mmCIF file of N, CA, C and O in Angstrom:
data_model
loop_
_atom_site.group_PDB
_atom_site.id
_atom_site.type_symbol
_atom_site.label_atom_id
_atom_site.label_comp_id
_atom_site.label_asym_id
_atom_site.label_seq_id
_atom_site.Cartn_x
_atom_site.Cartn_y
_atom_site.Cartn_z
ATOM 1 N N UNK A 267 49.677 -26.283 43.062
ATOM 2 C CA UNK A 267 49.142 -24.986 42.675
ATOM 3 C C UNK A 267 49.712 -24.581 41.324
ATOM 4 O O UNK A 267 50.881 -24.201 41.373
ATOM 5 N N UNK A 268 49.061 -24.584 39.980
ATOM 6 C CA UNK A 268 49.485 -23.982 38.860
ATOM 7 C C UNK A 268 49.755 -22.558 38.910
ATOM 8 O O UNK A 268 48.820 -21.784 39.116
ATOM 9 N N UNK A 269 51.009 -22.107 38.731
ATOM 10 C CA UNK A 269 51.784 -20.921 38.390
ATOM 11 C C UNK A 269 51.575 -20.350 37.202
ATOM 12 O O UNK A 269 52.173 -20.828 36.237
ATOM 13 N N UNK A 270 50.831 -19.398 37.041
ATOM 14 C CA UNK A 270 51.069 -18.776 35.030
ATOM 15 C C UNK A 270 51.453 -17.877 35.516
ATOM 16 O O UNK A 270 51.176 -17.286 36.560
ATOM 17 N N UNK A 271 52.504 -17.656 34.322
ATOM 18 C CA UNK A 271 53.173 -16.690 33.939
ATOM 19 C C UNK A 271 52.804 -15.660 33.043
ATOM 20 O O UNK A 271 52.295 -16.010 31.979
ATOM 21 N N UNK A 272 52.969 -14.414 33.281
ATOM 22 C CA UNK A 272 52.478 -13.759 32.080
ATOM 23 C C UNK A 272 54.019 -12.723 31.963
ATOM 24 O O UNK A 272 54.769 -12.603 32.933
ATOM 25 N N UNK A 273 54.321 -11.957 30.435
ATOM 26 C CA UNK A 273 54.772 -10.867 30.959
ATOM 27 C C UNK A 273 54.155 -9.536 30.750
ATOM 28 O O UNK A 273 53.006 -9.660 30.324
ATOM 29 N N UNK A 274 54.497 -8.403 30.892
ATOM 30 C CA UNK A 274 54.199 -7.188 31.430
ATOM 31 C C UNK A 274 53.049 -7.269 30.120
ATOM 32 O O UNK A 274 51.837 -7.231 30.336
ATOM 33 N N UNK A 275 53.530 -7.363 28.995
ATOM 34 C CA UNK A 275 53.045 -7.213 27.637
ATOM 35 C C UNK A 275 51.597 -7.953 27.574
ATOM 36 O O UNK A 275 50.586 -7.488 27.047
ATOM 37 N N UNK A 276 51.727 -9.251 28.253
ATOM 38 C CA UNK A 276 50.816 -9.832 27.895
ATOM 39 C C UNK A 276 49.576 -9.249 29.068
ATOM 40 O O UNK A 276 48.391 -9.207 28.737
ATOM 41 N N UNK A 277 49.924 -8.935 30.086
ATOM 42 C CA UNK A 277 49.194 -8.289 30.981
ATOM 43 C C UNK A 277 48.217 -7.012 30.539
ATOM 44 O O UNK A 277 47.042 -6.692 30.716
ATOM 45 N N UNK A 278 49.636 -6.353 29.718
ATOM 46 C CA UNK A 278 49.071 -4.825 29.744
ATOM 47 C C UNK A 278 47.278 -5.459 28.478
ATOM 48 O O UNK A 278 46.313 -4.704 28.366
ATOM 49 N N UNK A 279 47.313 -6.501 27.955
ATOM 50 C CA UNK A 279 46.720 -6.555 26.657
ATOM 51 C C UNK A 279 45.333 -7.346 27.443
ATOM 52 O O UNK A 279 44.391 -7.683 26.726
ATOM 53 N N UNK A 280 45.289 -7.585 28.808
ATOM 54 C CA UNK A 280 44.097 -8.033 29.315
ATOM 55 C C UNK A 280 42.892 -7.106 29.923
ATOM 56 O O UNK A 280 41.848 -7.564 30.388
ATOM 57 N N UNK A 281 43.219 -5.759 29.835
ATOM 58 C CA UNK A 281 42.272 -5.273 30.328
ATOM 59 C C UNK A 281 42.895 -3.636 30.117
ATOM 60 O O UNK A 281 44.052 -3.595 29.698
ATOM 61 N N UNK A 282 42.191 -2.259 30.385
ATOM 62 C CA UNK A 282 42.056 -1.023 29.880
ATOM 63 C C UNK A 282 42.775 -0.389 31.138
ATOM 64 O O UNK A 282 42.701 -0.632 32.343
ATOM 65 N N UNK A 283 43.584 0.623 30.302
ATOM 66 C CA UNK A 283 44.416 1.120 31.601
ATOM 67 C C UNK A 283 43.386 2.156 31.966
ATOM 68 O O UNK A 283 42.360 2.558 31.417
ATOM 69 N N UNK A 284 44.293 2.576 33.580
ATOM 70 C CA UNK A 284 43.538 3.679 34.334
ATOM 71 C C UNK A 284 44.458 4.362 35.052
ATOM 72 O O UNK A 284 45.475 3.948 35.607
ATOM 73 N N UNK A 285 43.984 5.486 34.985
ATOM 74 C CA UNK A 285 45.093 6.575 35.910
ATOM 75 C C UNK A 285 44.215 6.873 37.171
ATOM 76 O O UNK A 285 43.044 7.233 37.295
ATOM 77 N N UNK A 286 45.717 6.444 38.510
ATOM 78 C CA UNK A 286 44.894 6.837 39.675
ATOM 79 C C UNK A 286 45.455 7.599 40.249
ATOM 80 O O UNK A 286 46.628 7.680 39.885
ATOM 81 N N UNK A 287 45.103 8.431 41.246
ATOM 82 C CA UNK A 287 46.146 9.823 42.046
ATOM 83 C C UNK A 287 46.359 9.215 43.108
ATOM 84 O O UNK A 287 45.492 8.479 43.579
ATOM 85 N N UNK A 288 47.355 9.366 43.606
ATOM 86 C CA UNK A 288 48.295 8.725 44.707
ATOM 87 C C UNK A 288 47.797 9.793 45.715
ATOM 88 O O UNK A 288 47.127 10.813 45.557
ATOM 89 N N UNK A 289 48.261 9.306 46.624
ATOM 90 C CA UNK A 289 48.215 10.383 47.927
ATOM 91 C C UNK A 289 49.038 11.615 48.007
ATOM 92 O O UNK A 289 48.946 12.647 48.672
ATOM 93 N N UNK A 290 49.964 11.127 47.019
ATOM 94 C CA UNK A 290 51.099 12.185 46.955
ATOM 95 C C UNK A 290 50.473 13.307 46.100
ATOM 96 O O UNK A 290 51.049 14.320 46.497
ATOM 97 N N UNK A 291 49.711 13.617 45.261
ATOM 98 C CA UNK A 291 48.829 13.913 44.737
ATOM 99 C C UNK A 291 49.836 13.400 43.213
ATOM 100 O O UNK A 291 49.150 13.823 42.282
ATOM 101 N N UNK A 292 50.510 13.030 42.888
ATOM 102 C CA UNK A 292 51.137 12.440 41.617
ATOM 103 C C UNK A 292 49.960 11.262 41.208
ATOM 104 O O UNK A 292 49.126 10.677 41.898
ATOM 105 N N UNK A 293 50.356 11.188 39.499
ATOM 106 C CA UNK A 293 49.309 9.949 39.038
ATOM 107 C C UNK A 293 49.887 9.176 37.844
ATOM 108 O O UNK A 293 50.457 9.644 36.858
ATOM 109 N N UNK A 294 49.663 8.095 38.092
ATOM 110 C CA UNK A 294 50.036 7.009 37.347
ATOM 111 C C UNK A 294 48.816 6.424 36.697
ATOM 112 O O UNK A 294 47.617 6.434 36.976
ATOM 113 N N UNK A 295 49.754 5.762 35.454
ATOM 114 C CA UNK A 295 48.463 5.109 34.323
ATOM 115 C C UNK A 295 49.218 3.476 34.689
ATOM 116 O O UNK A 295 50.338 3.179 35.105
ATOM 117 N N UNK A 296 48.323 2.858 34.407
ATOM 118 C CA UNK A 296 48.606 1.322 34.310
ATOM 119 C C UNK A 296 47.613 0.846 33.804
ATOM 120 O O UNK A 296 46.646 1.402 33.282
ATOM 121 N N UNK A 297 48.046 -1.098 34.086
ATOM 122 C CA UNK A 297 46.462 -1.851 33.131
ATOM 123 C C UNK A 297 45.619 -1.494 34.653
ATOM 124 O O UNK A 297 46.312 -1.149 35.610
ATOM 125 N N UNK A 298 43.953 -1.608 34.831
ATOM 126 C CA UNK A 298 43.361 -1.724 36.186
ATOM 127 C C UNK A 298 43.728 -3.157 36.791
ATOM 128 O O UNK A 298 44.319 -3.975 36.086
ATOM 129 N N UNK A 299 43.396 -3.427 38.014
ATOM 130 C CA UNK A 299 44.478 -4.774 38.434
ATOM 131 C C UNK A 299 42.382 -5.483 39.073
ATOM 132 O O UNK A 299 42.058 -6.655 39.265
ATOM 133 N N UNK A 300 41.710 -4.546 39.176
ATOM 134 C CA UNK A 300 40.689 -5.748 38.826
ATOM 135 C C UNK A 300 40.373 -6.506 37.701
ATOM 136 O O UNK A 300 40.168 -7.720 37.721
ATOM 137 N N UNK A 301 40.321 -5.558 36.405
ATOM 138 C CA UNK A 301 40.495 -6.165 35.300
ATOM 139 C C UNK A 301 41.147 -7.308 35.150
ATOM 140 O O UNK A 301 40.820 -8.342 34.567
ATOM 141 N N UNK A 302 42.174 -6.994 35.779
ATOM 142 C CA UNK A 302 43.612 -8.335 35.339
ATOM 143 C C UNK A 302 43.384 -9.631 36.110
ATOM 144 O O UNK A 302 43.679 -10.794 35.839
ATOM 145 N N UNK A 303 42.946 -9.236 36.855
ATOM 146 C CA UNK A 303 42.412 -10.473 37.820
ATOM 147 C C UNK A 303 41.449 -11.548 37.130
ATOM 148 O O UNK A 303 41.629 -12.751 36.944
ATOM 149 N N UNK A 304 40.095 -10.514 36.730
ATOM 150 C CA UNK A 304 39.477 -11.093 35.733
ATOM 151 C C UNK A 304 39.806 -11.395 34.355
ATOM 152 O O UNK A 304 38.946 -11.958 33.678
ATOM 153 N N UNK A 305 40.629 -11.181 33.979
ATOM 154 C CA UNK A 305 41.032 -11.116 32.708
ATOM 155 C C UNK A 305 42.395 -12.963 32.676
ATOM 156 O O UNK A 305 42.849 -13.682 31.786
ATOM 157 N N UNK A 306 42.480 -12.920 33.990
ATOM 158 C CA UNK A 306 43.890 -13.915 33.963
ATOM 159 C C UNK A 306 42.666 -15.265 34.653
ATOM 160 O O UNK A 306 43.026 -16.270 35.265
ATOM 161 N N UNK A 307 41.723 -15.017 34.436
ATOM 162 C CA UNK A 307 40.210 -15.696 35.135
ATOM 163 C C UNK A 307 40.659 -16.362 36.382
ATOM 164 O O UNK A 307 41.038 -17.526 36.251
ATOM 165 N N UNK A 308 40.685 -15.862 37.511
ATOM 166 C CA UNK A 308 40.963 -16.109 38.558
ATOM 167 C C UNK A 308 39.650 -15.930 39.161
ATOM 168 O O UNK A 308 38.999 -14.900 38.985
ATOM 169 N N UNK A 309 39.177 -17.072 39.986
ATOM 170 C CA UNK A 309 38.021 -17.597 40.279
ATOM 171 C C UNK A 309 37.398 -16.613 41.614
ATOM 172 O O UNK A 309 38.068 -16.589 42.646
ATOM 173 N N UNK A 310 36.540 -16.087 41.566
ATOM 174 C CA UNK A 310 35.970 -15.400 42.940
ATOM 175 C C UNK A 310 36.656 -14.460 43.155
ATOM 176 O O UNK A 310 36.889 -14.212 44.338
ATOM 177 N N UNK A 311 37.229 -13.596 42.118
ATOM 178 C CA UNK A 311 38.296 -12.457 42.555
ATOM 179 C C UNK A 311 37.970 -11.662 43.758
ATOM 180 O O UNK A 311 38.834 -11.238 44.525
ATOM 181 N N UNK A 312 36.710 -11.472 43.903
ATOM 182 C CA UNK A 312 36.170 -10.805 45.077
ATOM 183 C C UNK A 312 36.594 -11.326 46.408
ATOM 184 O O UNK A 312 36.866 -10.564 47.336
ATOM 185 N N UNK A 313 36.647 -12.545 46.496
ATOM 186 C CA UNK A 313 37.275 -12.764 47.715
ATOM 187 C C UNK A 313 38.223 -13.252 47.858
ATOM 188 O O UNK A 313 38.167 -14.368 48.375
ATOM 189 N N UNK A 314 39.197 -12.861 47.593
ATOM 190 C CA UNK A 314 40.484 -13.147 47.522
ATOM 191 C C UNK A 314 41.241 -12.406 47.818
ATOM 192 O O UNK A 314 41.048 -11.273 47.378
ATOM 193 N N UNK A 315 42.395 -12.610 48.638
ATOM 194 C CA UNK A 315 43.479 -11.490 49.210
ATOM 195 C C UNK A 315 45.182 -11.730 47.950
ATOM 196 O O UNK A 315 45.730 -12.771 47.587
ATOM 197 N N UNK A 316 45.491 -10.381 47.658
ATOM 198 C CA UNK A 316 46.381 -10.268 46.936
ATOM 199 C C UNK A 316 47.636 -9.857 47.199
ATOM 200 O O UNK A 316 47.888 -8.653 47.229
ATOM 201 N N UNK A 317 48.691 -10.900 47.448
ATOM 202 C CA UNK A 317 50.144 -10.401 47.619
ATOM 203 C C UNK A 317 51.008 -9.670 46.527
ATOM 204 O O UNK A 317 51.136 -10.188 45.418
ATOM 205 N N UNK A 318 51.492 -8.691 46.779
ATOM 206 C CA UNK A 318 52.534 -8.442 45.571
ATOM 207 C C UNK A 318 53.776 -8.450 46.407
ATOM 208 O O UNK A 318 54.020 -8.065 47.551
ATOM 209 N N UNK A 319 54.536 -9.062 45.382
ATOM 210 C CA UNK A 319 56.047 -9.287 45.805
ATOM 211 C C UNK A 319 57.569 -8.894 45.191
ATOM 212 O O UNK A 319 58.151 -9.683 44.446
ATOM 213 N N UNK A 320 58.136 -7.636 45.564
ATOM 214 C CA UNK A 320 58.851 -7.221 45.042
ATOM 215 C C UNK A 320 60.364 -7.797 44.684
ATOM 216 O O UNK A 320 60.788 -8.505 45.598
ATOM 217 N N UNK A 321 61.390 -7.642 43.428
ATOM 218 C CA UNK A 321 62.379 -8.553 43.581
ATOM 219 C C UNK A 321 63.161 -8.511 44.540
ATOM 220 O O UNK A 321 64.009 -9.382 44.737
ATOM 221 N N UNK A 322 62.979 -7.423 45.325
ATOM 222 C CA UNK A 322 63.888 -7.273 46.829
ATOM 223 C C UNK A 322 63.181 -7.950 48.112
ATOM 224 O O UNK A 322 63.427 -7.677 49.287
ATOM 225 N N UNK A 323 62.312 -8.829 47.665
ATOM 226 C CA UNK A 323 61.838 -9.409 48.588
ATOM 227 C C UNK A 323 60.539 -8.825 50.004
ATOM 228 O O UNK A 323 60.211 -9.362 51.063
ATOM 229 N N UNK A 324 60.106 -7.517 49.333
ATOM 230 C CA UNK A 324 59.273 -6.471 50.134
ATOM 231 C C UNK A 324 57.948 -7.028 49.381
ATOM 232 O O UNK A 324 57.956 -7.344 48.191
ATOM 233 N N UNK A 325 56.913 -7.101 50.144
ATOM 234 C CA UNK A 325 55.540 -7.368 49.743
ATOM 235 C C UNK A 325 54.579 -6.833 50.697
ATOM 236 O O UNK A 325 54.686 -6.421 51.852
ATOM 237 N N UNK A 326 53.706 -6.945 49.964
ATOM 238 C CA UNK A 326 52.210 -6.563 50.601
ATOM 239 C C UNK A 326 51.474 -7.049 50.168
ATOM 240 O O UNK A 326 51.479 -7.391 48.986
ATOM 241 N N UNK A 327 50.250 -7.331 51.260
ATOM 242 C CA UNK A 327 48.523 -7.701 50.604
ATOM 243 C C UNK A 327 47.534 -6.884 50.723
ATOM 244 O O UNK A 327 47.598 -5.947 51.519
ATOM 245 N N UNK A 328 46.766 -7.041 50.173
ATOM 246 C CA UNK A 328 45.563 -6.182 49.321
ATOM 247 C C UNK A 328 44.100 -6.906 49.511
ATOM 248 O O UNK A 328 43.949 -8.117 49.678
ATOM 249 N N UNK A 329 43.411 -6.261 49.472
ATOM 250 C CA UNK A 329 41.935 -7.071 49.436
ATOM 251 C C UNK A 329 41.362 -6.684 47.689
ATOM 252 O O UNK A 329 41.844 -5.777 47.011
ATOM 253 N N UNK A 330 40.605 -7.319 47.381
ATOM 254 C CA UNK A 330 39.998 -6.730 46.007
ATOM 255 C C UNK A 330 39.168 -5.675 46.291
ATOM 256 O O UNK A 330 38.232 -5.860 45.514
ATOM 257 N N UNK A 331 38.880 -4.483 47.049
ATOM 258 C CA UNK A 331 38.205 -3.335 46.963
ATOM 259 C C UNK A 331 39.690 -2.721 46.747
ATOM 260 O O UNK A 331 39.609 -2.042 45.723
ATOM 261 N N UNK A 332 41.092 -2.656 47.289
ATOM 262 C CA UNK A 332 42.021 -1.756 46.771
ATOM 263 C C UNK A 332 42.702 -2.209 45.160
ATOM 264 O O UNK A 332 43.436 -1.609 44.375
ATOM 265 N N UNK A 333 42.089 -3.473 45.144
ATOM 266 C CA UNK A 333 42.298 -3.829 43.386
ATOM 267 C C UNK A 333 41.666 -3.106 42.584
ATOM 268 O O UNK A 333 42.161 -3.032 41.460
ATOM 269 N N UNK A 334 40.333 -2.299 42.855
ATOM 270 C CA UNK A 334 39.790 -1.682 42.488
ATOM 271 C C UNK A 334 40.177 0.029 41.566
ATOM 272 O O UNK A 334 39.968 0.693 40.550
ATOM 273 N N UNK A 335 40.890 -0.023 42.920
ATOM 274 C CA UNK A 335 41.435 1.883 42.885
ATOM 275 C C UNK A 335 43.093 0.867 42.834
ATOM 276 O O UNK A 335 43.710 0.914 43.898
ATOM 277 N N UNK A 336 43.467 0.389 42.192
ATOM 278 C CA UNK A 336 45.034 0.030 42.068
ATOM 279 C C UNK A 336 45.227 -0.551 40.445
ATOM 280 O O UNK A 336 44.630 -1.454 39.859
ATOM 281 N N UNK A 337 46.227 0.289 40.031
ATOM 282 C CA UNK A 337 47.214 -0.356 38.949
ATOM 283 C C UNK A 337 48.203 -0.926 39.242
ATOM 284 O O UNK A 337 48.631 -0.978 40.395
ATOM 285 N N UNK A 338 48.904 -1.618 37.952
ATOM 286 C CA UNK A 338 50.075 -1.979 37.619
ATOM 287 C C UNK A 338 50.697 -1.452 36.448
ATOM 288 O O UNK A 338 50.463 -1.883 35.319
ATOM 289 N N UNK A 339 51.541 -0.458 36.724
ATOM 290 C CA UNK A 339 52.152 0.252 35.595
ATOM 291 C C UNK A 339 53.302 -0.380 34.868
ATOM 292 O O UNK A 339 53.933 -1.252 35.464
ATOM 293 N N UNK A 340 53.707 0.016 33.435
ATOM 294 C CA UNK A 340 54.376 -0.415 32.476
ATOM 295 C C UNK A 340 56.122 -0.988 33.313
ATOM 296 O O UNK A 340 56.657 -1.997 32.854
ATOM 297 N N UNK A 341 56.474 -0.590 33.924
ATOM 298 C CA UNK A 341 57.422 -0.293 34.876
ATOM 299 C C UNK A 341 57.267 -1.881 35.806
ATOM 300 O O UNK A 341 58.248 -2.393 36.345
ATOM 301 N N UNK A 342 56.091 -2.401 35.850
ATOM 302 C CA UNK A 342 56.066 -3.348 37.211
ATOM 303 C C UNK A 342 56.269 -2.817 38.624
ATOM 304 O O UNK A 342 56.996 -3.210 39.536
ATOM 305 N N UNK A 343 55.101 -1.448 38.497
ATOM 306 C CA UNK A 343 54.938 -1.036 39.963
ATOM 307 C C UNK A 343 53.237 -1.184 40.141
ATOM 308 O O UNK A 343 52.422 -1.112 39.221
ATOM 309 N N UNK A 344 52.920 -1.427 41.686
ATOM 310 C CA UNK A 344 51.719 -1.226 42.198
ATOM 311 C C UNK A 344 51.427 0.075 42.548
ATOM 312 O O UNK A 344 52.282 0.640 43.230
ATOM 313 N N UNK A 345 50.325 0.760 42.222
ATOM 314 C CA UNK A 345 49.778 1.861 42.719
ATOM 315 C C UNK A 345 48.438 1.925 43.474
ATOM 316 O O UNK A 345 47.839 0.887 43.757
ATOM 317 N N UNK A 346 48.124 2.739 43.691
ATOM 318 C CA UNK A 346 46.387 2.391 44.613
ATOM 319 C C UNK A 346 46.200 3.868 45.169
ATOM 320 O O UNK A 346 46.896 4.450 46.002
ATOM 321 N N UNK A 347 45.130 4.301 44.521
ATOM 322 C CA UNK A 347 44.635 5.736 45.098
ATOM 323 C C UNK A 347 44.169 6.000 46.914
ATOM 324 O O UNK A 347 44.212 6.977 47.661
ATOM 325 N N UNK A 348 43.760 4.649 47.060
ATOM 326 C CA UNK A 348 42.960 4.069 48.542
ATOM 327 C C UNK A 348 44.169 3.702 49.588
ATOM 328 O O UNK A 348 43.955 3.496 50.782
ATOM 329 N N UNK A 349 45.537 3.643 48.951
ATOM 330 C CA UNK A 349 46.212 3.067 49.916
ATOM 331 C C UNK A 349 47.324 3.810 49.969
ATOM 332 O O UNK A 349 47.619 4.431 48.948
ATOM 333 N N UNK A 350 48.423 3.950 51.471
ATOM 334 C CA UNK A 350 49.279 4.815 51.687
ATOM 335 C C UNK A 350 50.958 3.911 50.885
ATOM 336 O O UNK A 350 51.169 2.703 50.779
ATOM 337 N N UNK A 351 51.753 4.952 50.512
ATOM 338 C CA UNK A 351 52.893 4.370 49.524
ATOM 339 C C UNK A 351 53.499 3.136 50.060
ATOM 340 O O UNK A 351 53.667 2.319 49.155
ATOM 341 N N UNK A 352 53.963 2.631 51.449
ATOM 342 C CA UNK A 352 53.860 1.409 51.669
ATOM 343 C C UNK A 352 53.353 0.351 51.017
ATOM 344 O O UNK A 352 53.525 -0.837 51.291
ATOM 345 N N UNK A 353 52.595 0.914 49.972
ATOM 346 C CA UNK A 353 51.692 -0.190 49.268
ATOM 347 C C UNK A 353 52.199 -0.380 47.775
ATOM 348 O O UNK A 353 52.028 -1.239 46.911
ATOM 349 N N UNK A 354 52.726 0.518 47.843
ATOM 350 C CA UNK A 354 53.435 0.696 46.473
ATOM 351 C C UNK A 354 54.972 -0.125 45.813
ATOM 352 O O UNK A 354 56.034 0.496 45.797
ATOM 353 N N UNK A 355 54.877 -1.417 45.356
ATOM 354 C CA UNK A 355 55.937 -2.489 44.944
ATOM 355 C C UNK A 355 56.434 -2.013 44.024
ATOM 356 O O UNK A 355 55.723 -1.778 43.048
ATOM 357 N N UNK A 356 57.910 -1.678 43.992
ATOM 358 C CA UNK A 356 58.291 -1.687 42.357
ATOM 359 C C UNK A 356 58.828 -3.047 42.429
ATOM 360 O O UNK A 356 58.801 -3.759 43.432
ATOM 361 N N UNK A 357 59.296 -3.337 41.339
ATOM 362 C CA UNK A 357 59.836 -4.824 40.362
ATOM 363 C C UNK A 357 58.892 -5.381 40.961
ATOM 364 O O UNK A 357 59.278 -5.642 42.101
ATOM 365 N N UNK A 358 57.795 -5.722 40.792
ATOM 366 C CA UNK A 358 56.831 -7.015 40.870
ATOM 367 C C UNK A 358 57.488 -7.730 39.964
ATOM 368 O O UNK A 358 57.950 -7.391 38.874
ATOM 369 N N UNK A 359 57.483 -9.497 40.921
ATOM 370 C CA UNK A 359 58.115 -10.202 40.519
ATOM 371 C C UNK A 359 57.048 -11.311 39.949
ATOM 372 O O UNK A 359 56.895 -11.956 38.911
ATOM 373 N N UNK A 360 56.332 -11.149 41.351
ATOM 374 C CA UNK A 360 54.981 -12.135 41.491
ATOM 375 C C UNK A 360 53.645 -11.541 41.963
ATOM 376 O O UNK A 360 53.733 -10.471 42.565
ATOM 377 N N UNK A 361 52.558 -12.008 41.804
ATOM 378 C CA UNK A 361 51.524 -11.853 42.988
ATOM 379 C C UNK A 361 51.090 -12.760 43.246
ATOM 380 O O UNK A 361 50.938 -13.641 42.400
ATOM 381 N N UNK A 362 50.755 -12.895 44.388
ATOM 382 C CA UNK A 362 50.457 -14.423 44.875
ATOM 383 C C UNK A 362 48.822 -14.364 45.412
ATOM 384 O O UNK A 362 48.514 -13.610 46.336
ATOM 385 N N UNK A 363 47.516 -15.498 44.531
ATOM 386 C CA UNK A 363 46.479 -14.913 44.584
ATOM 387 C C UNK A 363 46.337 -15.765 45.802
ATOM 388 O O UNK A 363 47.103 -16.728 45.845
ATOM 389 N N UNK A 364 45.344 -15.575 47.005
ATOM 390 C CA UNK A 364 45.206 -16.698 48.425
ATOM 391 C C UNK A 364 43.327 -17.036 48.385
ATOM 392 O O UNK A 364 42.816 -17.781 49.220
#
């Protein structure tokens, strides 16, 4: 399985940020993480389930409709308007596409 690497920088430069409102009613800007998907050309993004994995070893998966309503902010956190803070990774280390 080929691994690319990107960092935050090169990420933020693949696609247009978006601000989404959390449940908390707080809001964050990031790049959009469908964009990035497409943008890092990852094949059939639509069906594909998305792990994020924090450096403390905490993760979660995602379907691409919450890639939709989800960033990745400057910081290396996940956000998602659609999903409860459980969902929310800081230090993304990785995501692992399945």
């Amino acid at each position: 399985d080929m691994m690319d690497e990107f960092t935050i920088d090169e990420l933020f430069q693949l696609g247009e940020e978006r601000t989404v409102e959390e449940e908390t009613g707080e809001s964050g800007t990031g790049i959009a993480l469908d964009q990035l998907m497409k943008g890092i050309r990852i094949s059939d993004p639509e069906e594909r389930q998305y792990t994020f994995i924090g450096s403390d070893g905490y993760q979660k998966t995602v379907a691409w409709e919450n890639l939709e309503n989800g960033i990745l902010t400057r910081s290396g956190e996940s956000l998602f308007s659609d999903l409860p803070k459980a969902f929310y990774i800081k230090e993304i280390i990785e995501i692992e596409v399945e």
